[in-house]
Short mmCIF file of C-alpha atoms and ligand atoms in Angstrom, two decimals:
data_model
loop_
_atom_site.label_atom_id
_atom_site.label_comp_id
_atom_site.label_asym_id
_atom_site.label_seq_id
_atom_site.Cartn_x
_atom_site.Cartn_y
_atom_site.Cartn_z
CA MET A 50 110.22 108.91 141.44
CA ASN A 51 112.95 106.98 143.38
CA ILE A 52 114.42 104.49 141.63
CA ARG A 53 112.56 101.37 142.85
CA THR A 54 108.27 103.48 141.94
CA TYR A 55 110.12 104.45 138.52
CA THR A 56 110.59 100.73 137.81
CA ALA A 57 107.69 99.95 139.60
CA ALA A 58 105.43 102.32 137.87
CA LEU A 59 107.37 101.08 134.18
CA PHE A 60 106.20 97.74 135.29
CA ALA A 61 102.58 98.41 135.86
CA VAL A 62 102.44 100.26 132.74
CA LEU A 63 104.17 96.99 130.65
CA ALA A 64 102.04 95.11 132.21
CA LEU A 65 99.01 97.15 131.20
CA SER A 66 100.65 97.39 128.05
CA ALA A 67 100.20 93.42 127.65
CA SER A 68 97.65 92.21 126.13
CA ALA A 69 97.07 89.67 128.41
CA GLU A 70 95.36 92.35 130.43
CA GLY A 71 92.10 93.65 128.06
CA GLY A 72 91.86 91.98 125.60
CA ILE A 73 92.62 92.76 122.70
CA ARG A 74 93.73 96.79 122.26
CA SER A 75 93.92 97.00 118.33
CA TRP A 76 97.09 99.96 117.52
CA ASP A 77 98.64 99.70 120.61
CA LEU A 78 101.83 97.88 121.21
CA TRP A 79 100.49 93.74 121.91
CA ARG A 80 103.08 91.96 123.66
CA ASP A 81 103.75 87.90 123.62
CA THR A 82 103.67 86.04 127.27
CA SER A 83 107.70 86.97 128.02
CA GLY A 84 106.87 90.56 127.55
CA HIS A 85 108.80 91.71 123.55
CA VAL A 86 106.50 92.81 121.10
CA ILE A 87 105.18 90.15 119.07
CA ASN A 88 106.80 91.05 115.35
CA ALA A 89 104.60 89.11 113.42
CA HIS A 90 102.62 91.57 110.06
CA GLY A 91 100.79 90.25 107.06
CA GLY A 92 99.79 87.31 109.11
CA GLY A 93 97.75 84.07 109.46
CA VAL A 94 96.48 82.59 112.12
CA MET A 95 96.19 77.95 112.25
CA HIS A 96 93.81 76.20 114.51
CA ASP A 97 95.47 72.63 115.94
CA GLY A 98 95.20 70.71 117.95
CA GLY A 99 93.06 73.55 120.69
CA GLU A 100 95.60 75.52 120.07
CA TYR A 101 95.83 78.43 118.21
CA TRP A 102 99.47 79.11 115.92
CA TRP A 103 100.15 82.91 114.52
CA TYR A 104 102.61 83.00 111.49
CA GLY A 105 103.57 86.34 110.42
CA GLU A 106 106.40 88.75 108.79
CA HIS A 107 109.53 89.03 111.11
CA LYS A 108 110.61 92.93 110.77
CA VAL A 109 113.56 94.59 111.43
CA TYR A 110 113.64 97.87 111.76
CA GLY A 111 114.45 100.62 109.96
CA GLU A 112 113.27 100.63 105.66
CA ALA A 113 115.29 97.27 105.98
CA GLY A 114 112.34 96.16 107.57
CA ASN A 115 110.71 95.92 104.85
CA ALA A 116 112.58 92.69 103.71
CA ALA A 117 113.29 89.64 105.17
CA TRP A 118 115.83 89.34 107.41
CA VAL A 119 115.43 86.69 109.57
CA GLY A 120 111.95 84.71 108.36
CA VAL A 121 108.56 83.90 109.31
CA HIS A 122 107.29 83.98 113.34
CA ALA A 123 105.36 81.93 115.11
CA TYR A 124 103.50 82.12 117.87
CA LYS A 125 100.81 79.59 120.17
CA SER A 126 98.04 81.12 122.10
CA LYS A 127 95.29 78.99 123.74
CA ASN A 128 92.65 82.18 124.34
CA LEU A 129 93.40 84.39 121.12
CA VAL A 130 94.87 86.45 123.49
CA ASP A 131 98.42 85.20 125.72
CA TRP A 132 100.58 84.57 122.54
CA GLU A 133 103.89 82.72 123.45
CA ASP A 134 106.69 83.09 121.00
CA ARG A 135 107.24 79.84 119.37
CA GLY A 136 110.25 81.16 117.88
CA ILE A 137 111.28 81.54 113.92
CA ALA A 138 108.63 78.65 111.45
CA LEU A 139 110.74 79.42 108.47
CA LYS A 140 114.18 80.71 108.37
CA VAL A 141 115.52 82.82 105.72
CA SER A 142 118.77 80.88 104.21
CA GLN A 143 122.62 81.89 104.68
CA ASP A 144 123.10 80.52 101.51
CA PRO A 145 123.37 82.86 98.32
CA ALA A 146 121.80 80.48 96.32
CA SER A 147 119.43 80.00 97.81
CA GLU A 148 116.01 82.13 97.12
CA ILE A 149 115.11 82.93 100.03
CA VAL A 150 118.82 84.22 101.76
CA ALA A 151 118.08 86.81 104.02
CA GLY A 152 117.28 90.42 102.18
CA CYS A 153 114.25 88.12 99.78
CA ILE A 154 110.45 89.62 100.23
CA ILE A 155 108.39 86.94 101.82
CA GLU A 156 105.60 88.64 102.49
CA ARG A 157 101.88 87.33 103.82
CA PRO A 158 103.30 83.69 105.26
CA LYS A 159 99.68 81.35 105.67
CA VAL A 160 100.32 77.70 107.10
CA VAL A 161 97.41 75.25 107.15
CA ARG A 162 97.77 71.51 108.32
CA ASN A 163 96.56 68.92 105.34
CA ALA A 164 94.42 66.39 107.56
CA LYS A 165 95.17 63.34 105.16
CA THR A 166 99.23 64.11 105.41
CA GLY A 167 99.58 65.45 109.05
CA ASN A 168 101.91 68.03 107.60
CA TYR A 169 102.11 72.26 107.95
CA VAL A 170 102.15 73.92 104.40
CA MET A 171 103.44 76.71 104.02
CA PHE A 172 102.70 79.70 101.76
CA PHE A 173 104.46 82.93 101.08
CA HIS A 174 104.71 85.19 98.76
CA LEU A 175 108.07 85.35 97.47
CA GLU A 176 110.58 88.45 95.92
CA LEU A 177 114.62 87.87 94.93
CA LYS A 178 117.07 89.77 96.67
CA GLY A 179 117.90 92.71 94.64
CA LYS A 180 114.64 92.15 92.15
CA GLY A 181 112.05 94.57 93.64
CA TYR A 182 108.49 93.20 93.23
CA SER A 183 109.69 91.56 89.67
CA ALA A 184 109.26 87.93 90.49
CA ALA A 185 105.86 87.99 91.83
CA LYS A 186 106.34 83.90 93.23
CA THR A 187 104.72 81.79 95.62
CA GLY A 188 107.24 80.30 97.68
CA ILE A 189 105.87 76.46 99.53
CA ALA A 190 107.54 75.09 102.54
CA LEU A 191 106.73 71.96 104.90
CA ALA A 192 107.27 71.35 108.45
CA ASN A 193 105.71 67.80 110.68
CA ARG A 194 105.69 70.36 113.91
CA PRO A 195 103.54 73.21 113.54
CA GLU A 196 106.06 75.09 114.82
CA GLY A 197 108.16 73.91 112.20
CA PRO A 198 110.75 73.88 110.95
CA PHE A 199 109.80 74.47 107.80
CA VAL A 200 111.59 73.29 105.01
CA LEU A 201 111.22 75.37 101.47
CA VAL A 202 110.19 72.69 98.58
CA LYS A 203 109.57 75.34 95.68
CA THR A 204 109.22 78.16 95.07
CA LEU A 205 107.23 78.80 91.65
CA ARG A 206 104.56 81.50 89.55
CA PRO A 207 101.24 79.30 89.49
CA ASN A 208 100.00 77.73 86.89
CA GLY A 209 102.25 80.10 85.41
CA ALA A 210 101.23 83.57 86.55
CA MET A 211 102.46 86.14 88.67
CA SER A 212 101.99 85.98 92.45
CA ARG A 213 101.58 88.76 94.83
CA ASP A 214 99.32 89.41 97.52
CA MET A 215 97.71 85.68 98.90
CA THR A 216 96.14 83.60 101.32
CA VAL A 217 94.99 79.93 101.44
CA PHE A 218 91.68 78.81 102.26
CA VAL A 219 90.86 74.46 102.99
CA ASP A 220 86.91 74.56 102.39
CA ASP A 221 84.67 72.42 104.21
CA ASP A 222 86.04 68.81 101.99
CA GLY A 223 89.74 69.53 103.15
CA LYS A 224 90.24 71.08 99.10
CA ALA A 225 92.47 73.79 99.31
CA TYR A 226 92.19 76.91 97.33
CA HIS A 227 95.39 79.97 96.97
CA PHE A 228 94.00 83.05 96.13
CA PHE A 229 96.67 85.69 94.52
CA SER A 230 97.22 88.77 92.97
CA SER A 231 98.42 88.30 89.42
CA GLU A 232 98.27 90.59 86.06
CA ASP A 233 100.39 92.55 87.77
CA ASN A 234 97.49 92.61 90.19
CA ARG A 235 95.07 94.11 88.52
CA THR A 236 92.63 90.52 88.11
CA MET A 237 93.10 88.10 91.58
CA HIS A 238 93.23 83.86 90.42
CA VAL A 239 91.82 81.17 92.14
CA ASP A 240 94.09 78.09 92.26
CA GLU A 241 93.09 74.63 92.98
CA LEU A 242 95.81 72.87 95.06
CA THR A 243 96.44 69.32 95.26
CA ASP A 244 94.88 66.87 97.68
CA ASP A 245 98.65 66.90 99.53
CA TYR A 246 98.68 70.93 99.42
CA LEU A 247 101.92 70.83 97.90
CA ASP A 248 101.22 71.42 94.32
CA TYR A 249 98.14 72.91 91.39
CA THR A 250 95.62 70.68 90.10
CA GLY A 251 95.44 72.92 87.17
CA LYS A 252 92.09 74.32 87.77
CA SER A 253 92.63 78.48 87.87
CA THR A 254 90.41 80.90 87.93
CA ARG A 255 90.14 84.99 87.36
CA ILE A 256 88.37 86.56 89.50
CA PHE A 257 87.83 90.26 90.03
CA GLU A 258 88.86 91.07 86.86
CA ASN A 259 90.67 94.83 86.70
CA ASP A 260 89.20 95.70 90.38
CA GLU A 261 92.79 95.65 91.04
CA THR A 262 92.33 93.83 94.75
CA GLU A 263 94.90 92.90 97.42
CA ALA A 264 95.06 91.70 100.82
CA PRO A 265 92.73 88.82 100.42
CA ALA A 266 91.04 86.96 103.30
CA VAL A 267 88.45 84.70 102.81
CA PHE A 268 86.08 82.71 105.32
CA LYS A 269 82.80 81.22 105.11
CA HIS A 270 79.49 82.00 106.38
CA GLY A 271 75.62 80.65 106.33
CA GLY A 272 76.55 79.28 103.20
CA TRP A 273 78.65 81.81 101.47
CA TYR A 274 82.40 82.44 100.72
CA TRP A 275 83.62 85.86 101.75
CA LEU A 276 86.78 87.76 100.58
CA ILE A 277 87.48 91.19 101.96
CA GLY A 278 90.17 92.67 100.30
CA SER A 279 91.94 95.66 99.70
CA GLY A 280 92.53 98.07 96.68
CA CYS A 281 95.73 98.64 95.55
CA SER A 282 98.07 101.06 96.82
CA GLY A 283 101.31 99.62 98.64
CA TRP A 284 101.78 100.29 101.87
CA SER A 285 98.68 102.97 101.74
CA PRO A 286 95.79 102.80 103.18
CA ASN A 287 92.85 102.12 100.86
CA THR A 288 88.86 102.04 101.25
CA ALA A 289 88.39 97.45 102.34
CA ARG A 290 85.98 95.70 99.39
CA LEU A 291 84.13 92.62 100.18
CA TYR A 292 83.12 89.89 97.99
CA ARG A 293 80.70 86.75 98.06
CA ALA A 294 80.11 83.65 95.85
CA LYS A 295 78.67 80.14 96.03
CA SER A 296 81.68 78.67 95.59
CA PRO A 297 85.63 79.54 95.50
CA SER A 298 86.01 79.88 92.05
CA GLY A 299 82.87 81.97 91.99
CA PRO A 300 81.08 83.37 90.43
CA TRP A 301 82.26 86.58 92.85
CA GLU A 302 79.64 89.10 93.01
CA ARG A 303 81.58 93.00 94.50
CA LEU A 304 79.22 94.68 97.53
CA GLY A 305 80.65 97.34 99.64
CA ASN A 306 82.79 98.58 102.72
CA PRO A 307 82.77 95.91 105.21
CA CYS A 308 84.24 98.43 108.17
CA ARG A 309 82.54 100.65 110.23
CA GLY A 310 83.29 103.31 112.88
CA ARG A 311 86.90 106.24 112.78
CA ASN A 312 90.37 104.24 114.26
CA PRO A 313 90.70 107.49 117.39
CA ASN A 314 94.35 107.05 117.00
CA ASN A 315 94.89 108.14 113.73
CA GLY A 316 91.37 109.88 112.88
CA MET A 317 90.90 107.17 110.18
CA GLY A 318 87.63 105.85 109.57
CA PRO A 319 86.45 103.18 106.89
CA GLU A 320 87.29 104.57 104.29
CA LEU A 321 90.70 104.19 105.26
CA THR A 322 90.00 100.91 107.21
CA TRP A 323 91.02 102.60 109.78
CA GLY A 324 95.07 102.57 108.33
CA GLY A 325 95.17 99.07 108.05
CA GLN A 326 94.98 96.50 105.01
CA SER A 327 93.11 92.98 105.59
CA THR A 328 95.40 90.21 106.25
CA PHE A 329 93.23 86.91 106.82
CA VAL A 330 89.99 86.55 108.38
CA LEU A 331 90.44 83.66 112.01
CA PRO A 332 87.41 81.88 112.26
CA VAL A 333 87.24 81.22 116.29
CA ALA A 334 87.10 77.19 116.81
CA GLY A 335 83.84 75.72 118.03
CA LYS A 336 81.50 79.24 117.70
CA PRO A 337 80.39 78.82 114.17
CA ASP A 338 79.54 83.05 113.83
CA ALA A 339 82.42 83.58 115.79
CA PHE A 340 85.24 85.39 113.39
CA ILE A 341 87.83 88.07 113.41
CA ALA A 342 89.71 89.91 110.85
CA MET A 343 92.89 91.13 110.77
CA PHE A 344 94.61 93.92 109.26
CA ASP A 345 97.91 95.87 109.42
CA ILE A 346 98.37 99.42 110.00
CA TRP A 347 101.76 99.43 108.41
CA ARG A 348 105.01 101.46 108.90
CA PRO A 349 106.96 101.60 105.70
CA HIS A 350 109.60 103.71 106.99
CA ASN A 351 109.74 101.25 110.31
CA GLN A 352 108.18 97.86 109.68
CA LEU A 353 108.90 97.59 113.10
CA ASP A 354 106.81 99.41 114.73
CA SER A 355 104.02 98.51 112.17
CA ARG A 356 100.73 97.73 114.07
CA TYR A 357 97.69 94.91 114.44
CA VAL A 358 94.00 95.50 114.09
CA TRP A 359 91.67 92.71 115.31
CA MET A 360 88.11 93.20 114.73
CA PRO A 361 85.21 90.71 115.29
CA ILE A 362 82.91 90.04 112.68
CA ARG A 363 79.37 90.95 112.98
CA PHE A 364 76.71 89.64 109.97
CA ASP A 365 73.93 92.10 109.74
CA ASP A 366 70.01 90.93 109.26
CA ASP A 367 71.00 90.12 105.45
CA GLY A 368 73.43 88.34 107.10
CA ILE A 369 76.51 90.96 105.41
CA PRO A 370 79.53 90.89 107.62
CA TYR A 371 81.02 93.99 108.60
CA CYS A 372 83.14 95.29 111.86
CA ASP A 373 83.53 98.38 113.99
CA TRP A 374 86.32 99.77 115.52
CA VAL A 375 85.95 98.14 118.82
CA PRO A 376 88.08 99.93 120.70
CA GLU A 377 88.73 97.05 123.12
CA TRP A 378 87.14 93.23 123.57
CA ASN A 379 87.55 89.64 124.27
CA PRO A 380 88.35 86.94 122.23
CA SER A 381 85.73 84.92 124.59
CA GLU A 382 82.75 87.23 124.76
CA LEU A 383 82.36 85.72 120.91
C1 GAL B 467 100.99 96.13 99.53
C2 GAL B 467 100.84 94.58 99.99
C3 GAL B 467 102.26 94.51 100.42
C4 GAL B 467 103.13 94.95 100.02
C5 GAL B 467 103.27 96.36 99.84
C6 GAL B 467 104.68 96.50 99.04
O1 GAL B 467 100.23 96.40 98.33
O2 GAL B 467 100.00 94.61 100.71
O3 GAL B 467 101.69 92.90 101.25
O4 GAL B 467 103.54 93.51 98.99
O5 GAL B 467 101.78 96.17 99.15
O6 GAL B 467 103.88 98.16 98.34
#
């Protein structure tokens, strides 16, 4: 092959691996609209003004990628397939006195828009530089535009409790709830946020007592609140679990494993969540029955190479959500 044919072939391969071509192909590398690999792990997606914003952990090469050296990366899309890079929404600090100094740990960022104030509020799991996972704190950052810059407002332990894996869920009435693994990951807490989403009302509930549930992803459908989560095995995959409740503070009922089918790339089936771990459930705008379950396949020796798994959620005859491994699909079909 001469250099010209080689270059043409290379570009053809790059174009094919861009998600824009075939829709969503979990496990494959996903590229943004400029051809760079999307770097937004442990992420969440916010819908705002007809556009989706995907925020996630920006990873760097090698084991160093288990800490935050850059910040929270934001991407924007209208169709959930073509993602435009909008840069680093929350930058780590270069000030050694800052709790978000480069080298701290920032995980599972989730952004919500506050309809009353018009502001964007980011929650994330924060660990202090050099202290492993012992701080177990939450960071709250604020911006007046979805792309940021987000400014750190405070870091805390919600209502005094440890907080690690987390998500934020906004209900139809605008009330927001912070779900987080607490008590050394044994028990999850659901803490109600104040109207501006920048603080806690003090209403805190313990759910899934001693279930060791992490990686919470919450959504509402058919009169139920649903939560997909994982067990506690660090970066290694385990079996996903589904819960449901009639209100965010419960009582929550534990159901089975919502995953089905096998990931042909690594041979892993539902018992190992195809090799992944839940991070978010994305409600598709304007389609009340359409949801996308988002998972991460972690690669702790080089998180830069961690992969995304996005699967359409389906509902069985009893209205219970489940996900099959679908190798390639397009959100426009939902
Ligand atoms: C996982 C958790 C990740 C990360 C990891 C560290 O269980 O879901 O977000 O904290 O542990 O080992």
